[in-house]
mmCIF file of C-alpha atoms in Angstrom:
data_model
loop_
_atom_site.group_PDB
_atom_site.id
_atom_site.type_symbol
_atom_site.label_atom_id
_atom_site.label_comp_id
_atom_site.label_asym_id
_atom_site.label_seq_id
_atom_site.Cartn_x
_atom_site.Cartn_y
_atom_site.Cartn_z
ATOM 1 C CA MET J 1 8.190 -9.077 -15.450
ATOM 2 C CA ASP J 2 6.227 -5.972 -16.506
ATOM 3 C CA LEU J 3 3.988 -4.119 -14.065
ATOM 4 C CA TYR J 4 0.754 -5.698 -15.275
ATOM 5 C CA GLU J 5 2.198 -9.174 -14.793
ATOM 6 C CA ARG J 6 3.260 -8.167 -11.281
ATOM 7 C CA PHE J 7 -0.278 -7.043 -10.436
ATOM 8 C CA LYS J 8 -1.659 -10.230 -11.965
ATOM 9 C CA THR J 9 0.735 -12.446 -10.010
ATOM 10 C CA ALA J 10 -0.226 -10.689 -6.761
ATOM 11 C CA ALA J 11 -3.948 -11.024 -7.524
ATOM 12 C CA ASN J 12 -3.597 -14.727 -8.306
ATOM 13 C CA GLU J 13 -1.849 -15.302 -4.980
ATOM 14 C CA ILE J 14 -4.654 -13.526 -3.117
ATOM 15 C CA GLN J 15 -7.269 -15.602 -4.921
ATOM 16 C CA GLN J 16 -5.502 -18.837 -4.013
ATOM 17 C CA LYS J 17 -5.183 -17.944 -0.324
ATOM 18 C CA ASN J 18 -8.613 -16.391 0.220
ATOM 19 C CA PRO J 19 -10.984 -16.659 -2.772
ATOM 20 C CA VAL J 20 -12.927 -13.475 -3.497
ATOM 21 C CA ILE J 21 -16.688 -14.120 -3.535
ATOM 22 C CA SER J 22 -18.081 -10.600 -3.907
ATOM 23 C CA SER J 23 -18.229 -8.161 -6.810
ATOM 24 C CA ARG J 24 -18.031 -5.199 -4.406
ATOM 25 C CA ALA J 25 -15.029 -3.853 -2.543
ATOM 26 C CA PHE J 26 -13.956 -0.930 -0.374
ATOM 27 C CA VAL J 27 -11.017 1.419 -0.707
ATOM 28 C CA LEU J 28 -10.184 2.775 2.740
ATOM 29 C CA SER J 29 -8.006 5.682 3.704
ATOM 30 C CA SER J 30 -5.023 4.540 5.741
ATOM 31 C CA LYS J 31 -6.190 7.056 8.370
ATOM 32 C CA ILE J 32 -9.535 5.289 8.803
ATOM 33 C CA GLN J 33 -8.201 1.751 9.061
ATOM 34 C CA PRO J 34 -6.978 1.994 12.709
ATOM 35 C CA PHE J 35 -10.470 3.001 13.873
ATOM 36 C CA LEU J 36 -12.083 -0.091 12.365
ATOM 37 C CA ARG J 37 -10.019 -2.645 14.310
ATOM 38 C CA PHE J 38 -10.299 -5.385 11.717
ATOM 39 C CA ASN J 39 -8.537 -8.695 12.298
ATOM 40 C CA SER J 40 -4.935 -7.936 11.305
ATOM 41 C CA GLU J 41 -4.402 -11.589 10.444
ATOM 42 C CA LYS J 42 -6.751 -11.087 7.497
ATOM 43 C CA LEU J 43 -4.664 -8.222 6.071
ATOM 44 C CA THR J 44 -2.141 -9.149 3.383
ATOM 45 C CA LEU J 45 0.540 -6.501 2.926
ATOM 46 C CA TYR J 46 1.407 -5.543 -0.636
ATOM 47 C CA SER J 47 5.065 -6.069 0.222
ATOM 48 C CA SER J 48 4.408 -9.749 0.982
ATOM 49 C CA LEU J 49 2.689 -10.565 -2.317
ATOM 50 C CA SER J 50 4.528 -12.400 -5.064
ATOM 51 C CA GLY J 51 5.562 -9.982 -7.776
ATOM 52 C CA LEU J 52 5.408 -6.949 -5.485
ATOM 53 C CA GLU J 53 7.935 -7.820 -2.795
ATOM 54 C CA ASP J 54 10.732 -5.769 -4.378
ATOM 55 C CA MET J 55 8.695 -2.691 -5.371
ATOM 56 C CA GLY J 56 9.397 -0.556 -2.298
ATOM 57 C CA PHE J 57 6.140 -0.880 -0.335
ATOM 58 C CA ILE J 58 6.369 -0.177 3.398
ATOM 59 C CA GLY J 59 2.622 -0.211 4.108
ATOM 60 C CA GLY J 60 -0.827 -0.790 2.684
ATOM 61 C CA GLY J 61 -2.503 -4.010 1.734
ATOM 62 C CA PHE J 62 -5.489 -6.175 0.891
ATOM 63 C CA TYR J 63 -8.080 -7.398 3.411
ATOM 64 C CA SER J 64 -10.673 -10.126 2.913
ATOM 65 C CA ASP J 65 -12.919 -11.682 5.550
ATOM 66 C CA ASN J 66 -16.492 -13.013 5.396
ATOM 67 C CA GLY J 67 -17.262 -11.270 2.128
ATOM 68 C CA VAL J 68 -15.772 -7.913 3.104
ATOM 69 C CA ILE J 69 -13.013 -6.941 0.714
ATOM 70 C CA MET J 70 -10.985 -3.795 1.139
ATOM 71 C CA VAL J 71 -7.719 -2.281 0.028
ATOM 72 C CA THR J 72 -5.741 0.517 1.625
ATOM 73 C CA PRO J 73 -3.420 2.963 -0.133
ATOM 74 C CA PRO J 74 0.176 1.799 -0.589
ATOM 75 C CA LEU J 75 2.854 3.548 1.432
ATOM 76 C CA PHE J 76 6.460 4.103 0.373
ATOM 77 C CA GLU J 77 9.561 5.525 1.997
ATOM 78 C CA GLU J 78 9.475 9.323 1.978
ATOM 79 C CA ASP J 79 11.380 10.774 -0.980
ATOM 80 C CA SER J 80 11.771 7.307 -2.496
ATOM 81 C CA THR J 81 11.638 6.975 -6.271
ATOM 82 C CA VAL J 82 8.838 4.580 -7.214
ATOM 83 C CA ASP J 83 6.760 4.028 -10.323
ATOM 84 C CA VAL J 84 3.832 6.436 -9.876
ATOM 85 C CA ARG J 85 1.485 3.780 -11.274
ATOM 86 C CA LEU J 86 2.000 1.799 -8.059
ATOM 87 C CA CYS J 87 -0.054 4.419 -6.192
ATOM 88 C CA ALA J 88 -3.197 2.599 -7.370
ATOM 89 C CA THR J 89 -1.960 -0.933 -6.651
ATOM 90 C CA GLY J 90 -5.022 -1.883 -4.598
ATOM 91 C CA VAL J 91 -7.514 -0.848 -7.272
ATOM 92 C CA ARG J 92 -5.503 -2.603 -9.983
ATOM 93 C CA ILE J 93 -5.595 -5.835 -7.978
ATOM 94 C CA LEU J 94 -9.355 -5.432 -7.482
ATOM 95 C CA GLN J 95 -9.785 -5.016 -11.226
ATOM 96 C CA ILE J 96 -7.914 -8.253 -11.953
ATOM 97 C CA LEU J 97 -10.039 -9.994 -9.311
ATOM 98 C CA GLU J 98 -13.089 -8.909 -11.356
ATOM 99 C CA ILE J 99 -14.466 -6.519 -8.756
ATOM 100 C CA THR J 100 -17.009 -4.287 -10.504
ATOM 101 C CA GLU J 101 -18.175 -1.858 -7.785
ATOM 102 C CA VAL J 102 -15.977 0.256 -5.528
ATOM 103 C CA PHE J 103 -16.867 2.216 -2.392
ATOM 104 C CA ALA J 104 -14.235 4.713 -1.220
ATOM 105 C CA PHE J 105 -13.998 6.002 2.364
ATOM 106 C CA GLY J 106 -11.585 8.690 3.507
ATOM 107 C CA ILE J 107 -11.121 11.286 6.222
ATOM 108 C CA GLY J 108 -11.885 14.836 5.197
ATOM 109 C CA LYS J 109 -12.566 18.287 6.566
ATOM 110 C CA SER J 110 -15.225 20.838 5.750
ATOM 111 C CA LEU J 111 -14.230 24.198 4.314
ATOM 112 C CA GLN J 112 -17.400 25.613 5.848
ATOM 113 C CA LYS J 113 -16.285 24.706 9.371
ATOM 114 C CA ASN J 114 -19.560 23.021 10.288
ATOM 115 C CA ASP J 115 -19.860 22.374 14.028
ATOM 116 C CA ASN J 116 -22.472 19.631 13.871
ATOM 117 C CA GLY J 117 -20.169 16.918 15.166
ATOM 118 C CA GLU J 118 -19.893 13.800 13.105
ATOM 119 C CA LEU J 119 -19.695 14.537 9.385
ATOM 120 C CA MET J 120 -20.016 12.239 6.439
ATOM 121 C CA PHE J 121 -20.176 13.665 2.974
ATOM 122 C CA TRP J 122 -20.410 12.296 -0.524
ATOM 123 C CA ALA J 123 -17.917 13.519 -3.100
ATOM 124 C CA LYS J 124 -19.711 14.038 -6.403
ATOM 125 C CA ASP J 125 -16.542 15.038 -8.235
ATOM 126 C CA HIS J 126 -12.861 15.680 -7.645
ATOM 127 C CA ILE J 127 -10.755 18.759 -8.151
ATOM 128 C CA ASN J 128 -7.264 17.301 -8.253
ATOM 129 C CA LEU J 129 -5.047 20.223 -7.320
ATOM 130 C CA SER J 130 -1.823 18.332 -6.890
ATOM 131 C CA ALA J 131 -2.443 14.753 -5.837
ATOM 132 C CA VAL J 132 -0.587 11.927 -7.546
ATOM 133 C CA ASN J 133 -2.123 10.719 -10.806
ATOM 134 C CA PRO J 134 -1.432 6.980 -11.209
ATOM 135 C CA LEU J 135 -1.893 7.232 -14.976
ATOM 136 C CA VAL J 136 1.328 9.204 -15.350
ATOM 137 C CA GLY J 137 3.975 7.146 -17.111
ATOM 138 C CA ALA J 138 3.645 4.350 -19.617
ATOM 139 C CA ASN J 139 0.053 3.204 -20.018
ATOM 140 C CA ILE J 140 -0.823 -0.311 -18.911
ATOM 141 C CA ASP J 141 -2.934 -1.202 -21.923
ATOM 142 C CA GLU J 142 -4.522 -4.218 -20.227
ATOM 143 C CA PHE J 143 -6.293 -1.862 -17.814
ATOM 144 C CA GLY J 144 -7.882 0.328 -20.480
ATOM 145 C CA ALA J 145 -7.402 3.354 -22.705
ATOM 146 C CA ARG J 146 -5.577 6.373 -21.322
ATOM 147 C CA PHE J 147 -7.309 9.104 -19.276
ATOM 148 C CA PRO J 148 -11.006 8.602 -18.608
ATOM 149 C CA ASP J 149 -13.473 11.467 -18.468
ATOM 150 C CA MET J 150 -13.428 12.399 -14.791
ATOM 151 C CA SER J 151 -16.467 14.683 -15.063
ATOM 152 C CA SER J 152 -18.800 11.739 -14.442
ATOM 153 C CA VAL J 153 -16.850 9.426 -12.171
ATOM 154 C CA TYR J 154 -19.719 8.124 -10.098
ATOM 155 C CA ASP J 155 -22.406 5.706 -11.218
ATOM 156 C CA GLU J 156 -25.669 7.538 -10.459
ATOM 157 C CA ASP J 157 -27.816 4.489 -9.684
ATOM 158 C CA LEU J 158 -25.226 2.950 -7.401
ATOM 159 C CA THR J 159 -24.550 6.290 -5.756
ATOM 160 C CA SER J 160 -28.212 6.670 -4.813
ATOM 161 C CA ILE J 161 -28.141 3.187 -3.265
ATOM 162 C CA GLY J 162 -24.967 4.013 -1.372
ATOM 163 C CA LYS J 163 -26.376 7.254 -0.023
ATOM 164 C CA THR J 164 -29.565 5.523 1.116
ATOM 165 C CA GLU J 165 -27.624 2.781 2.884
ATOM 166 C CA SER J 166 -25.362 5.364 4.517
ATOM 167 C CA GLU J 167 -28.366 7.157 5.950
ATOM 168 C CA LYS J 168 -29.737 3.833 7.211
ATOM 169 C CA ALA J 169 -26.418 3.363 8.994
ATOM 170 C CA GLY J 170 -27.020 6.649 10.794
ATOM 171 C CA PHE J 171 -24.893 9.049 8.766
ATOM 172 C CA LYS J 172 -26.127 12.394 7.558
ATOM 173 C CA VAL J 173 -24.773 12.439 4.004
ATOM 174 C CA VAL J 174 -23.991 15.837 2.513
ATOM 175 C CA ASN J 175 -23.279 16.294 -1.188
ATOM 176 C CA GLY J 176 -20.048 18.018 -2.029
ATOM 177 C CA ILE J 177 -17.089 18.444 -4.321
ATOM 178 C CA TRP J 178 -13.737 17.805 -2.742
ATOM 179 C CA ALA J 179 -10.139 18.673 -3.478
ATOM 180 C CA ALA J 180 -6.894 16.904 -2.732
ATOM 181 C CA PHE J 181 -3.650 18.417 -1.521
ATOM 182 C CA ASP J 182 -0.135 17.093 -1.403
ATOM 183 C CA SER J 183 2.187 17.814 1.517
ATOM 184 C CA GLU J 184 3.083 21.262 0.183
ATOM 185 C CA ARG J 185 -0.503 22.472 -0.137
ATOM 186 C CA LYS J 186 -2.188 21.411 3.065
ATOM 187 C CA ARG J 187 -2.437 24.882 4.582
ATOM 188 C CA LEU J 188 -6.158 25.383 4.233
ATOM 189 C CA ASP J 189 -6.152 29.092 5.031
ATOM 190 C CA GLU J 190 -4.083 29.837 1.933
ATOM 191 C CA PHE J 191 -6.512 28.161 -0.449
ATOM 192 C CA SER J 192 -9.972 28.119 1.147
ATOM 193 C CA GLU J 193 -11.251 31.302 -0.502
ATOM 194 C CA GLU J 194 -10.174 30.098 -3.948
ATOM 195 C CA LEU J 195 -11.676 26.656 -3.367
ATOM 196 C CA ILE J 196 -15.011 27.957 -2.114
ATOM 197 C CA LYS J 197 -15.272 30.147 -5.221
ATOM 198 C CA ASN J 198 -14.944 26.947 -7.229
ATOM 199 C CA SER J 199 -17.704 25.225 -5.219
ATOM 200 C CA VAL J 200 -15.310 22.981 -3.336
ATOM 201 C CA GLN J 201 -16.887 22.119 0.014
ATOM 202 C CA TYR J 202 -14.472 19.582 1.463
ATOM 203 C CA PHE J 203 -10.838 18.592 1.195
ATOM 204 C CA CYS J 204 -8.676 15.599 1.992
ATOM 205 C CA ASP J 205 -5.339 14.206 0.915
ATOM 206 C CA GLU J 206 -6.122 10.591 0.009
ATOM 207 C CA LEU J 207 -8.096 8.403 -2.403
ATOM 208 C CA ILE J 208 -7.767 10.654 -5.461
ATOM 209 C CA SER J 209 -5.357 8.187 -7.080
ATOM 210 C CA GLU J 210 -7.687 5.288 -6.354
ATOM 211 C CA SER J 211 -10.676 7.113 -7.858
ATOM 212 C CA ILE J 212 -8.747 7.921 -11.037
ATOM 213 C CA ALA J 213 -7.637 4.303 -11.357
ATOM 214 C CA ALA J 214 -11.164 3.004 -10.756
ATOM 215 C CA ALA J 215 -12.522 5.205 -13.539
ATOM 216 C CA HIS J 216 -9.640 4.200 -15.801
ATOM 217 C CA GLY J 217 -10.429 0.523 -15.228
ATOM 218 C CA LYS J 218 -14.161 1.121 -15.784
ATOM 219 C CA LEU J 219 -15.031 0.036 -12.247
ATOM 220 C CA LYS J 220 -18.265 1.557 -10.971
ATOM 221 C CA LEU J 221 -17.292 4.036 -8.292
ATOM 222 C CA SER J 222 -20.634 3.941 -6.570
ATOM 223 C CA LEU J 223 -19.924 6.042 -3.517
ATOM 224 C CA SER J 224 -17.087 8.130 -2.166
ATOM 225 C CA LEU J 225 -17.564 9.211 1.437
ATOM 226 C CA LEU J 226 -15.367 11.296 3.688
ATOM 227 C CA VAL J 227 -15.884 11.144 7.423
ATOM 228 C CA ASN J 228 -14.524 12.847 10.519
ATOM 229 C CA PRO J 229 -13.460 9.779 12.504
ATOM 230 C CA SER J 230 -14.715 8.761 15.916
ATOM 231 C CA GLU J 231 -15.341 5.480 17.684
ATOM 232 C CA ASP J 232 -19.047 5.800 16.912
ATOM 233 C CA ALA J 233 -18.359 6.584 13.258
ATOM 234 C CA ALA J 234 -16.154 3.508 12.986
ATOM 235 C CA GLU J 235 -18.923 1.268 14.337
ATOM 236 C CA LYS J 236 -21.391 2.761 11.859
ATOM 237 C CA LEU J 237 -18.937 2.239 9.009
ATOM 238 C CA ILE J 238 -18.678 -1.436 9.885
ATOM 239 C CA ARG J 239 -22.480 -1.737 9.821
ATOM 240 C CA LEU J 240 -22.495 0.013 6.466
ATOM 241 C CA PHE J 241 -19.947 -2.494 5.122
ATOM 242 C CA ARG J 242 -22.267 -5.330 6.121
ATOM 243 C CA GLN J 243 -25.263 -3.685 4.453
ATOM 244 C CA LEU J 244 -23.439 -2.985 1.209
ATOM 245 C CA ILE J 245 -21.981 -6.493 0.955
ATOM 246 C CA PRO J 246 -24.776 -8.982 1.731
ATOM 247 C CA GLU J 247 -22.366 -11.925 1.637
ATOM 248 C CA SER J 248 -20.755 -10.610 4.819
ATOM 249 C CA ASN J 249 -23.917 -10.741 6.960
#
Protein backbone atom coordinates (compact mmCIF):
# COMPACT_ATOMS: atom_id res chain seq x y z
CA MET A 1 0.00 0.00 0.00
CA ASP A 2 1.53 3.35 -1.03
CA LEU A 3 1.43 6.36 1.28
CA TYR A 4 -1.54 8.01 -0.41
CA GLU A 5 -3.59 4.84 -0.05
CA ARG A 6 -2.63 4.73 3.63
CA PHE A 7 -3.85 8.30 4.15
CA LYS A 8 -7.02 7.50 2.23
CA THR A 9 -7.70 4.36 4.26
CA ALA A 10 -7.26 6.31 7.51
CA ALA A 11 -9.56 9.11 6.30
CA ASN A 12 -12.25 6.63 5.27
CA GLU A 13 -12.15 5.04 8.72
CA ILE A 14 -12.57 8.44 10.38
CA GLN A 15 -15.51 9.27 8.13
CA GLN A 16 -17.23 5.99 8.98
CA LYS A 17 -16.81 6.43 12.74
CA ASN A 18 -17.59 10.15 13.01
CA PRO A 19 -18.77 11.77 9.75
CA VAL A 20 -17.20 15.17 9.06
CA ILE A 21 -19.87 17.84 8.54
CA SER A 22 -17.77 21.00 8.29
CA SER A 23 -15.50 22.40 5.59
CA ARG A 24 -13.30 24.08 8.23
CA ALA A 25 -10.74 22.51 10.53
CA PHE A 26 -8.04 23.44 13.03
CA VAL A 27 -4.42 22.41 13.22
CA LEU A 28 -3.29 22.68 16.84
CA SER A 29 0.18 22.65 18.27
CA SER A 30 0.69 19.66 20.54
CA LYS A 31 1.72 22.20 23.21
CA ILE A 32 -1.68 23.91 23.12
CA GLN A 33 -3.82 20.78 23.24
CA PRO A 34 -3.40 20.10 27.02
CA PHE A 35 -4.73 23.58 27.85
CA LEU A 36 -7.96 23.02 25.92
CA ARG A 37 -9.11 19.95 27.89
CA PHE A 38 -11.15 18.46 25.07
CA ASN A 39 -12.89 15.13 25.58
CA SER A 40 -10.09 12.60 25.07
CA GLU A 41 -12.63 10.00 23.99
CA LYS A 42 -13.18 12.06 20.85
CA LEU A 43 -9.48 11.97 19.90
CA THR A 44 -8.44 9.25 17.46
CA LEU A 45 -4.70 8.59 17.52
CA TYR A 46 -2.96 8.27 14.17
CA SER A 47 -1.41 5.04 15.40
CA SER A 48 -4.86 3.47 15.78
CA LEU A 49 -6.07 4.23 12.25
CA SER A 50 -6.15 1.54 9.60
CA GLY A 51 -3.24 1.97 7.22
CA LEU A 52 -1.17 3.97 9.72
CA GLU A 53 -0.79 1.54 12.60
CA ASP A 54 2.68 0.39 11.52
CA MET A 55 4.14 3.78 10.54
CA GLY A 56 5.87 4.60 13.84
CA PHE A 57 3.48 7.15 15.38
CA ILE A 58 3.69 7.55 19.16
CA GLY A 59 1.43 10.61 19.43
CA GLY A 60 -0.82 13.01 17.58
CA GLY A 61 -4.27 12.45 16.19
CA PHE A 62 -7.61 13.58 14.84
CA TYR A 63 -10.42 15.09 16.94
CA SER A 64 -14.04 15.59 15.93
CA ASP A 65 -16.93 16.64 18.16
CA ASN A 66 -20.04 18.76 17.49
CA GLY A 67 -18.64 20.24 14.31
CA VAL A 68 -15.19 21.03 15.71
CA ILE A 69 -12.51 19.24 13.74
CA MET A 70 -8.86 19.44 14.64
CA VAL A 71 -5.62 17.61 14.04
CA THR A 72 -2.44 17.71 16.07
CA PRO A 73 1.10 17.16 14.79
CA PRO A 74 2.28 13.54 14.66
CA LEU A 75 4.96 12.48 17.10
CA PHE A 76 7.61 9.82 16.51
CA GLU A 77 10.32 8.21 18.59
CA GLU A 78 13.35 10.48 18.86
CA ASP A 79 16.00 9.64 16.27
CA SER A 80 13.62 7.23 14.54
CA THR A 81 13.77 6.97 10.76
CA VAL A 82 10.35 7.81 9.31
CA ASP A 83 9.12 9.02 5.95
CA VAL A 84 9.34 12.82 6.25
CA ARG A 85 6.03 13.12 4.38
CA LEU A 86 4.30 11.70 7.47
CA CYS A 87 5.00 14.98 9.29
CA ALA A 88 1.88 16.42 7.62
CA THR A 89 -0.36 13.40 8.19
CA GLY A 90 -3.15 15.43 9.80
CA VAL A 91 -3.39 17.93 6.94
CA ARG A 92 -3.30 15.15 4.35
CA ILE A 93 -6.24 13.44 6.07
CA LEU A 94 -8.13 16.75 6.16
CA GLN A 95 -7.54 17.16 2.44
CA ILE A 96 -9.00 13.73 1.68
CA LEU A 97 -11.97 14.57 3.91
CA GLU A 98 -12.57 17.58 1.62
CA ILE A 99 -11.76 20.21 4.23
CA THR A 100 -11.18 23.49 2.38
CA GLU A 101 -10.24 25.98 5.13
CA VAL A 102 -7.56 25.53 7.79
CA PHE A 103 -6.90 27.54 10.94
CA ALA A 104 -3.52 26.91 12.61
CA PHE A 105 -2.81 27.64 16.28
CA GLY A 106 0.59 27.30 17.91
CA ILE A 107 2.61 28.56 20.85
CA GLY A 108 5.18 31.19 20.03
CA LYS A 109 7.40 33.82 21.58
CA SER A 110 8.06 37.42 20.67
CA LEU A 111 11.53 38.50 19.63
CA GLN A 112 10.67 41.97 20.90
CA LYS A 113 10.11 40.70 24.44
CA ASN A 114 6.75 42.43 24.84
CA ASP A 115 5.56 42.48 28.46
CA ASN A 116 1.87 42.99 27.78
CA GLY A 117 0.82 39.61 29.12
CA GLU A 118 -1.28 37.47 26.86
CA LEU A 119 -0.08 37.56 23.26
CA MET A 120 -1.74 36.35 20.12
CA PHE A 121 -0.22 37.14 16.79
CA TRP A 122 -1.00 36.37 13.19
CA ALA A 123 1.75 34.93 11.02
CA LYS A 124 1.58 36.53 7.58
CA ASP A 125 4.44 34.45 6.21
CA HIS A 126 6.99 31.86 7.27
CA ILE A 127 10.75 31.92 7.25
CA ASN A 128 11.58 28.23 7.44
CA LEU A 129 15.09 28.17 8.85
CA SER A 130 15.35 24.47 9.50
CA ALA A 131 11.96 22.95 10.18
CA VAL A 132 10.95 19.72 8.48
CA ASN A 133 9.52 20.11 4.98
CA PRO A 134 6.94 17.35 4.37
CA LEU A 135 7.38 17.69 0.60
CA VAL A 136 10.87 16.21 0.76
CA GLY A 137 10.95 12.77 -0.84
CA ALA A 138 8.82 11.30 -3.59
CA ASN A 139 5.89 13.53 -4.49
CA ILE A 140 2.40 12.25 -3.77
CA ASP A 141 0.86 13.30 -7.06
CA GLU A 142 -2.71 12.92 -5.81
CA PHE A 143 -2.13 15.84 -3.43
CA GLY A 144 -0.91 18.28 -6.08
CA ALA A 145 2.10 19.54 -7.99
CA ARG A 146 5.41 19.88 -6.17
CA PHE A 147 6.36 22.98 -4.13
CA PRO A 148 3.75 25.72 -3.93
CA ASP A 149 4.65 29.39 -3.85
CA MET A 150 4.94 30.08 -0.13
CA SER A 151 5.09 33.86 -0.57
CA SER A 152 1.29 34.07 -0.46
CA VAL A 153 0.24 31.25 1.83
CA TYR A 154 -2.73 32.92 3.45
CA ASP A 155 -6.08 33.65 1.85
CA GLU A 156 -6.56 37.40 2.37
CA ASP A 157 -10.36 37.41 2.65
CA LEU A 158 -10.42 34.52 5.08
CA THR A 159 -7.55 35.99 7.05
CA SER A 160 -9.46 39.23 7.60
CA ILE A 161 -12.44 37.22 8.86
CA GLY A 162 -10.21 35.21 11.17
CA LYS A 163 -8.56 38.31 12.60
CA THR A 164 -11.94 39.95 13.22
CA GLU A 165 -13.28 36.86 14.98
CA SER A 166 -10.11 36.60 17.06
CA GLU A 167 -10.56 40.15 18.27
CA LYS A 168 -14.21 39.39 19.10
CA ALA A 169 -12.92 36.51 21.21
CA GLY A 170 -10.84 39.00 23.19
CA PHE A 171 -7.41 38.57 21.61
CA LYS A 172 -5.25 41.46 20.54
CA VAL A 173 -3.98 40.21 17.18
CA VAL A 174 -0.58 41.48 16.06
CA ASN A 175 0.68 40.99 12.51
CA GLY A 176 4.03 39.33 12.19
CA ILE A 177 6.37 37.06 10.29
CA TRP A 178 7.56 34.04 12.19
CA ALA A 179 10.42 31.59 11.95
CA ALA A 180 10.75 27.96 12.92
CA PHE A 181 13.67 26.26 14.61
CA ASP A 182 14.59 22.65 15.03
CA SER A 183 16.12 21.32 18.24
CA GLU A 184 19.60 22.53 17.30
CA ARG A 185 18.57 26.13 16.66
CA LYS A 186 16.33 27.04 19.56
CA ARG A 187 18.80 29.33 21.30
CA LEU A 188 17.12 32.63 20.57
CA ASP A 189 20.02 34.82 21.66
CA GLU A 190 22.22 33.42 18.88
CA PHE A 191 19.78 34.31 16.11
CA SER A 192 17.56 37.17 17.29
CA GLU A 193 19.62 39.98 15.77
CA GLU A 194 19.71 38.24 12.38
CA LEU A 195 15.99 37.49 12.51
CA ILE A 196 14.97 41.01 13.47
CA LYS A 197 17.01 42.35 10.54
CA ASN A 198 14.87 40.12 8.34
CA SER A 199 11.63 41.46 9.87
CA VAL A 200 10.93 38.30 11.83
CA GLN A 201 8.89 39.24 14.90
CA TYR A 202 8.03 35.88 16.41
CA PHE A 203 9.34 32.34 16.49
CA CYS A 204 8.05 28.88 17.29
CA ASP A 205 8.97 25.31 16.49
CA GLU A 206 5.72 23.80 15.22
CA LEU A 207 3.13 24.01 12.43
CA ILE A 208 5.54 24.91 9.62
CA SER A 209 5.14 21.44 8.10
CA GLU A 210 1.36 21.68 8.32
CA SER A 211 1.33 25.10 6.63
CA ILE A 212 3.50 23.85 3.77
CA ALA A 213 1.25 20.83 3.29
CA ALA A 214 -1.90 22.97 3.38
CA ALA A 215 -0.53 25.22 0.64
CA HIS A 216 0.60 22.18 -1.35
CA GLY A 217 -2.90 20.71 -1.16
CA LYS A 218 -4.48 24.07 -2.09
CA LEU A 219 -6.32 24.31 1.22
CA LYS A 220 -7.10 27.88 2.24
CA LEU A 221 -4.89 28.66 5.20
CA SER A 222 -7.11 31.40 6.51
CA LEU A 223 -5.40 32.20 9.78
CA SER A 224 -2.26 31.17 11.61
CA LEU A 225 -2.13 32.36 15.21
CA LEU A 226 0.52 31.89 17.86
CA VAL A 227 -0.39 32.40 21.48
CA ASN A 228 1.36 32.43 24.84
CA PRO A 229 -0.78 29.88 26.69
CA SER A 230 -2.77 30.47 29.84
CA GLU A 231 -6.01 29.16 31.26
CA ASP A 232 -7.77 32.32 30.09
CA ALA A 233 -6.26 32.04 26.62
CA ALA A 234 -7.46 28.45 26.36
CA GLU A 235 -11.03 29.46 27.20
CA LYS A 236 -10.91 32.21 24.58
CA LEU A 237 -9.56 29.78 22.00
CA ILE A 238 -12.50 27.48 22.60
CA ARG A 239 -14.91 30.39 22.08
CA LEU A 240 -13.06 31.25 18.90
CA PHE A 241 -13.46 27.66 17.66
CA ARG A 242 -17.21 27.95 18.16
CA GLN A 243 -17.37 31.26 16.29
CA LEU A 244 -15.34 30.03 13.34
CA ILE A 245 -17.31 26.79 12.98
CA PRO A 246 -21.03 27.65 13.23
CA GLU A 247 -22.02 23.98 13.18
CA SER A 248 -20.45 23.59 16.62
CA ASN A 249 -22.65 26.18 18.37
